[in-house]
Amino acid sequence: MPNHQEPKIITGNANPTLGKAVSRRLSMHRGMNVGLVDARVERFNDGEIFVEVFENVRGEDMFILQSTSNPANDNLMELLIMTDALRRSSAARITAVVPYFGYARQDRRTKARTPITAKLVANMMVSAGIERVLTMDLHAAQIQGFFDIPVDNLYASPVFSLDVKHKFKGKLDNVTVVSPDVGGVARARELATRVGCALAIVDKRREKAGEVAEMTVIGDVTDQICIIVDDMVDTAGTLCKAAETLLNAGAKEVHAYITHGVLSGPAIERVTNSVMKSLVITDSIEPTEATKAAKNIRIVPTAPIFAQAILNIWHGTSVSSLFDPESLEPIYDGMYS
């Protein structure tokens, strides 16, 4: 592949704020302006999506930054159509940077006659011409195997660990990381190991889908600062109930660190009125004004880690090196000093 002067970034309408932040970070790293590719992504009156790229991208290493968050179908189609436009414009390579991968919860057949939509989405992305995917905290790790192209799955845990060490400095002996269900134990254990604190689990039992009948705390959380860790928060019903359960089990206070702030329906109101001291999310999904105004919701930026990952892919160097504190801390230098 030709050695181009700079990586080229293009963004859709899903998360333009993150796209601009990544562009600024790349400009800082490169010591020159790495602006977003000039393009328009708009809709006709009937809702059809139209893309036009105004710059020459022939032979370029292109990165499309687009979360497939709400509205998931529109944002997914934007990603596919942008890919087609770049491929027909003779881009050398197209990498999809998808901070939040929609449809990831449909990763297996839970009952008869149901789809595996995550696999369908993977097929569409590859067919459109995407040659590599960069994402963060996939809901199910096996989705990487749905693609026949390289998939780099970043983790928010290293970033969260920096934040936890900063916010709870001097109190880490009294911190316990909590998984909100048995399936998330590996994610919670990773953060607990990085921070060097204890681990607990909230075991939930459902009588029917969408309703949590009973929650039980596995582990001692008496007088502990509990940090619930998960990959996404949607309506926040389970999260808020888990926080109440922990307080009833003797916890001193409860915080939550969750990668993707879907926050649909009554979620923000629930979190605001909940017993949680704070909910920390990333900007993998464009935060709404209500989210930014919520008194106990805080947003951690992902632009530093995504910009560095894009540079590593462009240079052909290791992306997994960003999982090490020695590599990550300089990227967030100044934020947690």
Tab-separated table of C-alpha atoms in Angstrom:
chain	number	residue	atom	x	y	z
A	1	MET	CA	0.000	0.000	0.000
A	2	PRO	CA	1.314	3.478	-0.833
A	3	ASN	CA	2.627	5.526	2.059
A	4	HIS	CA	0.279	8.508	2.286
A	5	GLN	CA	0.997	11.666	4.200
A	6	GLU	CA	-2.017	11.484	6.534
A	7	PRO	CA	-4.943	9.188	7.345
A	8	LYS	CA	-8.243	10.525	6.034
A	9	ILE	CA	-11.275	10.720	8.343
A	10	ILE	CA	-14.893	11.065	7.262
A	11	THR	CA	-17.883	11.088	9.584
A	12	GLY	CA	-21.623	10.652	9.252
A	13	ASN	CA	-24.404	12.195	11.319
A	14	ALA	CA	-24.313	9.687	14.203
A	15	ASN	CA	-21.562	11.322	16.253
A	16	PRO	CA	-20.039	14.377	14.542
A	17	THR	CA	-18.741	15.744	17.853
A	18	LEU	CA	-16.563	12.676	18.380
A	19	GLY	CA	-15.424	12.866	14.766
A	20	LYS	CA	-14.205	16.449	15.256
A	21	ALA	CA	-12.498	15.503	18.534
A	22	VAL	CA	-10.675	12.598	16.867
A	23	SER	CA	-9.636	14.923	14.034
A	24	ARG	CA	-8.207	17.438	16.540
A	25	ARG	CA	-6.303	14.662	18.327
A	26	LEU	CA	-4.841	13.392	15.059
A	27	SER	CA	-3.796	16.921	14.136
A	28	MET	CA	-2.032	17.251	17.484
A	29	HIS	CA	-0.227	13.919	17.072
A	30	ARG	CA	0.794	14.614	13.484
A	31	GLY	CA	1.777	18.251	14.025
A	32	MET	CA	-0.367	19.355	11.099
A	33	ASN	CA	-4.024	19.714	10.253
A	34	VAL	CA	-5.830	16.395	9.806
A	35	GLY	CA	-9.292	17.710	9.044
A	36	LEU	CA	-12.431	15.748	8.339
A	37	VAL	CA	-12.957	14.966	4.671
A	38	ASP	CA	-15.350	17.474	3.142
A	39	ALA	CA	-18.572	15.636	2.313
A	40	ARG	CA	-22.315	15.903	2.668
A	41	VAL	CA	-24.502	13.184	4.121
A	42	GLU	CA	-28.138	14.174	3.826
A	43	ARG	CA	-31.621	12.891	3.132
A	44	PHE	CA	-34.076	13.362	0.314
A	45	ASN	CA	-37.655	14.264	1.189
A	46	ASP	CA	-38.680	10.599	1.174
A	47	GLY	CA	-35.934	9.707	3.676
A	48	GLU	CA	-33.404	8.247	1.227
A	49	ILE	CA	-29.788	8.906	2.235
A	50	PHE	CA	-27.437	10.629	-0.186
A	51	VAL	CA	-23.668	10.992	0.165
A	52	GLU	CA	-21.301	13.163	-1.843
A	53	VAL	CA	-17.554	13.394	-1.180
A	54	PHE	CA	-15.998	16.697	-2.271
A	55	GLU	CA	-12.317	15.699	-1.938
A	56	ASN	CA	-10.110	13.359	-3.927
A	57	VAL	CA	-9.718	10.084	-2.005
A	58	ARG	CA	-8.128	7.963	-4.723
A	59	GLY	CA	-5.553	5.630	-3.209
A	60	GLU	CA	-6.163	6.965	0.312
A	61	ASP	CA	-6.423	5.066	3.599
A	62	MET	CA	-9.962	6.060	4.675
A	63	PHE	CA	-11.516	5.851	8.140
A	64	ILE	CA	-15.294	6.256	8.454
A	65	LEU	CA	-16.326	7.238	11.981
A	66	GLN	CA	-19.953	6.274	12.532
A	67	SER	CA	-21.708	4.705	15.523
A	68	THR	CA	-24.774	2.660	14.615
A	69	SER	CA	-26.764	4.054	17.538
A	70	ASN	CA	-30.303	5.435	17.601
A	71	PRO	CA	-31.659	5.749	14.929
A	72	ALA	CA	-29.774	2.521	14.280
A	73	ASN	CA	-31.136	1.808	10.805
A	74	ASP	CA	-30.457	5.323	9.477
A	75	ASN	CA	-26.937	5.401	10.897
A	76	LEU	CA	-26.156	1.923	9.580
A	77	MET	CA	-27.349	2.895	6.093
A	78	GLU	CA	-25.233	6.069	6.249
A	79	LEU	CA	-22.194	3.910	7.024
A	80	LEU	CA	-22.904	1.526	4.139
A	81	ILE	CA	-23.591	4.310	1.628
A	82	MET	CA	-20.477	6.270	2.666
A	83	THR	CA	-18.488	3.072	2.177
A	84	ASP	CA	-19.918	2.590	-1.308
A	85	ALA	CA	-19.140	6.207	-2.223
A	86	LEU	CA	-15.521	5.832	-1.095
A	87	ARG	CA	-15.064	2.455	-2.770
A	88	ARG	CA	-16.378	3.846	-6.083
A	89	SER	CA	-13.980	6.785	-5.613
A	90	SER	CA	-11.019	4.345	-5.596
A	91	ALA	CA	-10.058	4.593	-1.918
A	92	ALA	CA	-7.187	2.207	-1.200
A	93	ARG	CA	-8.589	0.859	2.087
A	94	ILE	CA	-11.758	1.568	4.074
A	95	THR	CA	-11.833	1.102	7.844
A	96	ALA	CA	-15.127	1.492	9.706
A	97	VAL	CA	-14.608	3.121	13.101
A	98	VAL	CA	-17.810	2.132	14.930
A	99	PRO	CA	-17.516	3.249	18.571
A	100	TYR	CA	-20.924	1.741	19.351
A	101	PHE	CA	-21.877	-1.337	17.319
A	102	GLY	CA	-25.675	-1.506	17.064
A	103	TYR	CA	-27.596	-4.795	16.863
A	104	ALA	CA	-24.855	-6.411	18.969
A	105	ARG	CA	-27.452	-7.753	21.411
A	106	GLN	CA	-28.831	-9.960	18.636
A	107	ASP	CA	-25.739	-12.143	18.504
A	108	ARG	CA	-27.413	-15.573	18.819
A	109	ARG	CA	-30.743	-17.328	18.466
A	110	THR	CA	-32.468	-17.135	21.840
A	111	LYS	CA	-35.495	-19.136	20.655
A	112	ALA	CA	-36.885	-20.735	17.512
A	113	ARG	CA	-37.463	-18.607	14.401
A	114	THR	CA	-35.409	-15.588	15.507
A	115	PRO	CA	-32.595	-13.898	13.545
A	116	ILE	CA	-28.923	-13.402	14.293
A	117	THR	CA	-28.979	-9.781	13.201
A	118	ALA	CA	-25.413	-8.997	14.278
A	119	LYS	CA	-24.196	-11.508	11.679
A	120	LEU	CA	-26.454	-9.957	9.035
A	121	VAL	CA	-25.016	-6.509	9.798
A	122	ALA	CA	-21.464	-7.913	9.556
A	123	ASN	CA	-22.273	-9.410	6.146
A	124	MET	CA	-23.673	-6.092	4.895
A	125	MET	CA	-20.633	-4.149	6.075
A	126	VAL	CA	-18.197	-6.515	4.357
A	127	SER	CA	-20.292	-6.606	1.161
A	128	ALA	CA	-20.339	-2.793	1.034
A	129	GLY	CA	-16.526	-2.757	0.892
A	130	ILE	CA	-15.377	-2.257	4.485
A	131	GLU	CA	-11.994	-3.943	4.936
A	132	ARG	CA	-11.416	-3.438	8.659
A	133	VAL	CA	-13.531	-2.597	11.719
A	134	LEU	CA	-12.465	-0.661	14.810
A	135	THR	CA	-14.980	-0.676	17.648
A	136	MET	CA	-15.226	-0.527	21.438
A	137	ASP	CA	-16.626	-2.985	23.985
A	138	LEU	CA	-18.673	-5.232	21.736
A	139	HIS	CA	-21.672	-6.549	23.640
A	140	ALA	CA	-20.631	-10.067	22.673
A	141	ALA	CA	-16.991	-10.806	21.869
A	142	GLN	CA	-17.926	-13.570	19.423
A	143	ILE	CA	-19.245	-10.928	17.003
A	144	GLN	CA	-15.623	-10.491	15.920
A	145	GLY	CA	-15.940	-13.953	14.389
A	146	PHE	CA	-18.953	-12.869	12.330
A	147	PHE	CA	-16.584	-10.847	10.138
A	148	ASP	CA	-14.163	-12.279	7.577
A	149	ILE	CA	-12.055	-9.135	7.932
A	150	PRO	CA	-9.870	-7.861	10.814
A	151	VAL	CA	-11.819	-6.491	13.797
A	152	ASP	CA	-10.074	-4.458	16.505
A	153	ASN	CA	-12.167	-4.331	19.672
A	154	LEU	CA	-10.964	-1.609	22.043
A	155	TYR	CA	-11.857	-1.718	25.726
A	156	ALA	CA	-13.071	1.125	27.913
A	157	SER	CA	-11.737	-0.645	31.001
A	158	PRO	CA	-8.191	0.813	30.764
A	159	VAL	CA	-9.640	4.332	30.443
A	160	PHE	CA	-12.090	3.708	33.282
A	161	SER	CA	-9.284	2.435	35.499
A	162	LEU	CA	-7.434	5.754	35.084
A	163	ASP	CA	-10.606	7.611	36.041
A	164	VAL	CA	-11.311	5.385	39.052
A	165	LYS	CA	-7.755	5.753	40.370
A	166	HIS	CA	-8.055	9.526	40.045
A	167	LYS	CA	-11.570	9.964	41.466
A	168	PHE	CA	-11.133	7.516	44.341
A	169	LYS	CA	-7.513	8.242	45.151
A	170	GLY	CA	-6.784	7.241	48.747
A	171	LYS	CA	-10.007	5.207	48.962
A	172	LEU	CA	-9.174	2.269	46.705
A	173	ASP	CA	-8.946	-0.105	49.693
A	174	ASN	CA	-12.663	0.500	50.206
A	175	VAL	CA	-13.684	0.118	46.560
A	176	THR	CA	-15.441	-2.986	45.214
A	177	VAL	CA	-16.131	-3.480	41.512
A	178	VAL	CA	-19.523	-5.064	40.861
A	179	SER	CA	-20.795	-6.983	37.846
A	180	PRO	CA	-24.551	-6.441	37.365
A	181	ASP	CA	-24.963	-10.032	36.151
A	182	VAL	CA	-23.035	-13.269	35.897
A	183	GLY	CA	-22.355	-12.741	32.170
A	184	GLY	CA	-20.388	-9.564	32.835
A	185	VAL	CA	-17.983	-11.005	35.400
A	186	ALA	CA	-15.006	-11.057	33.010
A	187	ARG	CA	-15.430	-7.338	32.258
A	188	ALA	CA	-15.759	-6.455	35.948
A	189	ARG	CA	-12.826	-8.663	36.920
A	190	GLU	CA	-10.587	-6.896	34.387
A	191	LEU	CA	-11.342	-3.474	35.908
A	192	ALA	CA	-10.980	-4.835	39.456
A	193	THR	CA	-7.573	-6.272	38.540
A	194	ARG	CA	-6.422	-2.998	36.984
A	195	VAL	CA	-7.553	-0.977	39.979
A	196	GLY	CA	-6.482	-3.605	42.532
A	197	CYS	CA	-9.745	-3.971	44.424
A	198	ALA	CA	-12.345	-6.604	45.342
A	199	LEU	CA	-15.046	-8.048	43.088
A	200	ALA	CA	-18.736	-8.749	43.732
A	201	ILE	CA	-21.683	-9.877	41.576
A	202	VAL	CA	-25.358	-8.984	41.508
A	203	ASP	CA	-27.244	-12.120	40.501
A	204	LYS	CA	-30.598	-11.325	38.919
A	205	ARG	CA	-33.475	-13.648	38.195
A	206	ARG	CA	-36.175	-12.822	35.677
A	207	GLU	CA	-39.731	-14.113	35.771
A	208	LYS	CA	-40.210	-12.896	32.181
A	209	ALA	CA	-38.311	-10.845	29.623
A	210	GLY	CA	-37.833	-7.203	30.600
A	211	GLU	CA	-38.734	-7.707	34.252
A	212	VAL	CA	-36.253	-8.448	37.036
A	213	ALA	CA	-37.964	-10.387	39.809
A	214	GLU	CA	-35.143	-10.743	42.328
A	215	MET	CA	-31.563	-9.597	42.866
A	216	THR	CA	-28.981	-11.106	45.187
A	217	VAL	CA	-25.505	-9.774	45.995
A	218	ILE	CA	-22.723	-12.354	45.832
A	219	GLY	CA	-19.837	-11.043	47.933
A	220	ASP	CA	-19.450	-8.727	50.903
A	221	VAL	CA	-20.060	-5.059	50.086
A	222	THR	CA	-20.518	-3.789	53.647
A	223	ASP	CA	-19.203	-0.211	53.988
A	224	GLN	CA	-17.758	-0.411	50.464
A	225	ILE	CA	-17.779	2.108	47.624
A	226	CYS	CA	-19.361	-0.034	44.911
A	227	ILE	CA	-18.652	0.547	41.214
A	228	ILE	CA	-21.024	-1.208	38.825
A	229	VAL	CA	-19.360	-2.011	35.481
A	230	ASP	CA	-21.196	-2.895	32.270
A	231	ASP	CA	-20.949	-2.392	28.507
A	232	MET	CA	-24.232	-0.529	27.968
A	233	VAL	CA	-27.092	1.143	29.810
A	234	ASP	CA	-30.393	1.305	27.936
A	235	THR	CA	-33.494	2.109	29.993
A	236	ALA	CA	-31.461	1.943	33.254
A	237	GLY	CA	-34.132	-0.035	35.115
A	238	THR	CA	-31.853	-2.938	36.010
A	239	LEU	CA	-28.960	-0.593	36.809
A	240	CYS	CA	-30.966	1.508	39.260
A	241	LYS	CA	-32.402	-1.574	40.958
A	242	ALA	CA	-28.916	-3.076	41.274
A	243	ALA	CA	-27.744	0.134	42.977
A	244	GLU	CA	-30.617	-0.116	45.481
A	245	THR	CA	-29.807	-3.773	46.118
A	246	LEU	CA	-26.173	-2.922	46.877
A	247	LEU	CA	-27.141	-0.179	49.322
A	248	ASN	CA	-29.566	-2.558	51.032
A	249	ALA	CA	-26.673	-5.032	51.311
A	250	GLY	CA	-24.622	-2.485	53.272
A	251	ALA	CA	-22.730	-0.539	50.596
A	252	LYS	CA	-21.673	2.987	51.548
A	253	GLU	CA	-22.297	4.466	48.102
A	254	VAL	CA	-22.771	3.276	44.538
A	255	HIS	CA	-21.283	4.528	41.264
A	256	ALA	CA	-21.489	3.047	37.758
A	257	TYR	CA	-19.004	2.975	34.875
A	258	ILE	CA	-20.725	1.935	31.661
A	259	THR	CA	-19.227	2.211	28.185
A	260	HIS	CA	-22.218	2.937	25.966
A	261	GLY	CA	-24.852	5.371	27.197
A	262	VAL	CA	-27.839	4.309	25.094
A	263	LEU	CA	-30.129	5.940	27.693
A	264	SER	CA	-33.455	5.459	25.951
A	265	GLY	CA	-36.960	6.136	27.257
A	266	PRO	CA	-37.055	7.027	30.968
A	267	ALA	CA	-33.368	6.255	31.529
A	268	ILE	CA	-32.098	9.763	32.341
A	269	GLU	CA	-34.957	10.450	34.756
A	270	ARG	CA	-34.344	7.116	36.467
A	271	VAL	CA	-30.617	7.751	36.834
A	272	THR	CA	-31.171	11.306	38.085
A	273	ASN	CA	-33.632	10.120	40.738
A	274	SER	CA	-31.684	6.984	41.651
A	275	VAL	CA	-29.504	6.287	44.687
A	276	MET	CA	-26.376	6.262	42.498
A	277	LYS	CA	-23.858	8.979	43.251
A	278	SER	CA	-22.674	9.016	39.649
A	279	LEU	CA	-22.990	7.302	36.294
A	280	VAL	CA	-19.884	7.554	34.105
A	281	ILE	CA	-20.298	6.834	30.388
A	282	THR	CA	-18.167	7.417	27.305
A	283	ASP	CA	-19.028	9.533	24.270
A	284	SER	CA	-19.202	6.480	21.970
A	285	ILE	CA	-22.827	7.582	21.445
A	286	GLU	CA	-23.478	11.297	20.912
A	287	PRO	CA	-24.840	12.490	24.285
A	288	THR	CA	-28.120	14.386	24.219
A	289	GLU	CA	-28.556	17.753	25.902
A	290	ALA	CA	-30.545	16.025	28.641
A	291	THR	CA	-27.664	13.624	29.228
A	292	LYS	CA	-25.130	16.441	29.472
A	293	ALA	CA	-27.412	18.369	31.850
A	294	ALA	CA	-28.023	15.431	34.228
A	295	LYS	CA	-26.457	16.205	37.593
A	296	ASN	CA	-25.053	12.733	38.253
A	297	ILE	CA	-24.003	11.692	34.725
A	298	ARG	CA	-20.411	12.300	33.652
A	299	ILE	CA	-18.907	11.667	30.208
A	300	VAL	CA	-15.383	10.351	29.638
A	301	PRO	CA	-13.881	11.123	26.188
A	302	THR	CA	-12.854	8.323	23.830
A	303	ALA	CA	-11.241	10.559	21.181
A	304	PRO	CA	-7.708	10.062	22.595
A	305	ILE	CA	-7.821	6.265	22.392
A	306	PHE	CA	-9.619	6.168	19.029
A	307	ALA	CA	-7.201	8.673	17.484
A	308	GLN	CA	-4.210	6.627	18.666
A	309	ALA	CA	-5.812	3.388	17.435
A	310	ILE	CA	-6.390	4.959	14.007
A	311	LEU	CA	-2.744	6.038	13.865
A	312	ASN	CA	-1.593	2.548	14.889
A	313	ILE	CA	-3.723	0.953	12.164
A	314	TRP	CA	-2.465	3.478	9.622
A	315	HIS	CA	1.163	2.834	10.649
A	316	GLY	CA	0.599	-0.947	10.770
A	317	THR	CA	1.540	-1.182	14.454
A	318	SER	CA	-0.133	-2.881	17.406
A	319	VAL	CA	-3.603	-1.782	18.531
A	320	SER	CA	-3.578	-4.104	21.545
A	321	SER	CA	-0.686	-2.065	22.971
A	322	LEU	CA	-3.352	0.473	23.982
A	323	PHE	CA	-4.563	-1.992	26.616
A	324	ASP	CA	-1.370	-1.431	28.629
A	325	PRO	CA	-1.280	1.414	31.185
A	326	GLU	CA	2.189	2.452	29.999
A	327	SER	CA	0.810	3.117	26.500
A	328	LEU	CA	-2.535	4.583	27.563
A	329	GLU	CA	-1.540	6.998	30.325
A	330	PRO	CA	0.461	9.347	28.048
A	331	ILE	CA	-2.543	9.550	25.698
A	332	TYR	CA	-4.693	10.874	28.542
A	333	ASP	CA	-1.873	12.945	29.994
A	334	GLY	CA	-3.171	16.015	31.789
A	335	MET	CA	-6.665	14.641	32.272
A	336	TYR	CA	-5.773	12.468	35.255
A	337	SER	CA	-2.620	14.149	36.514
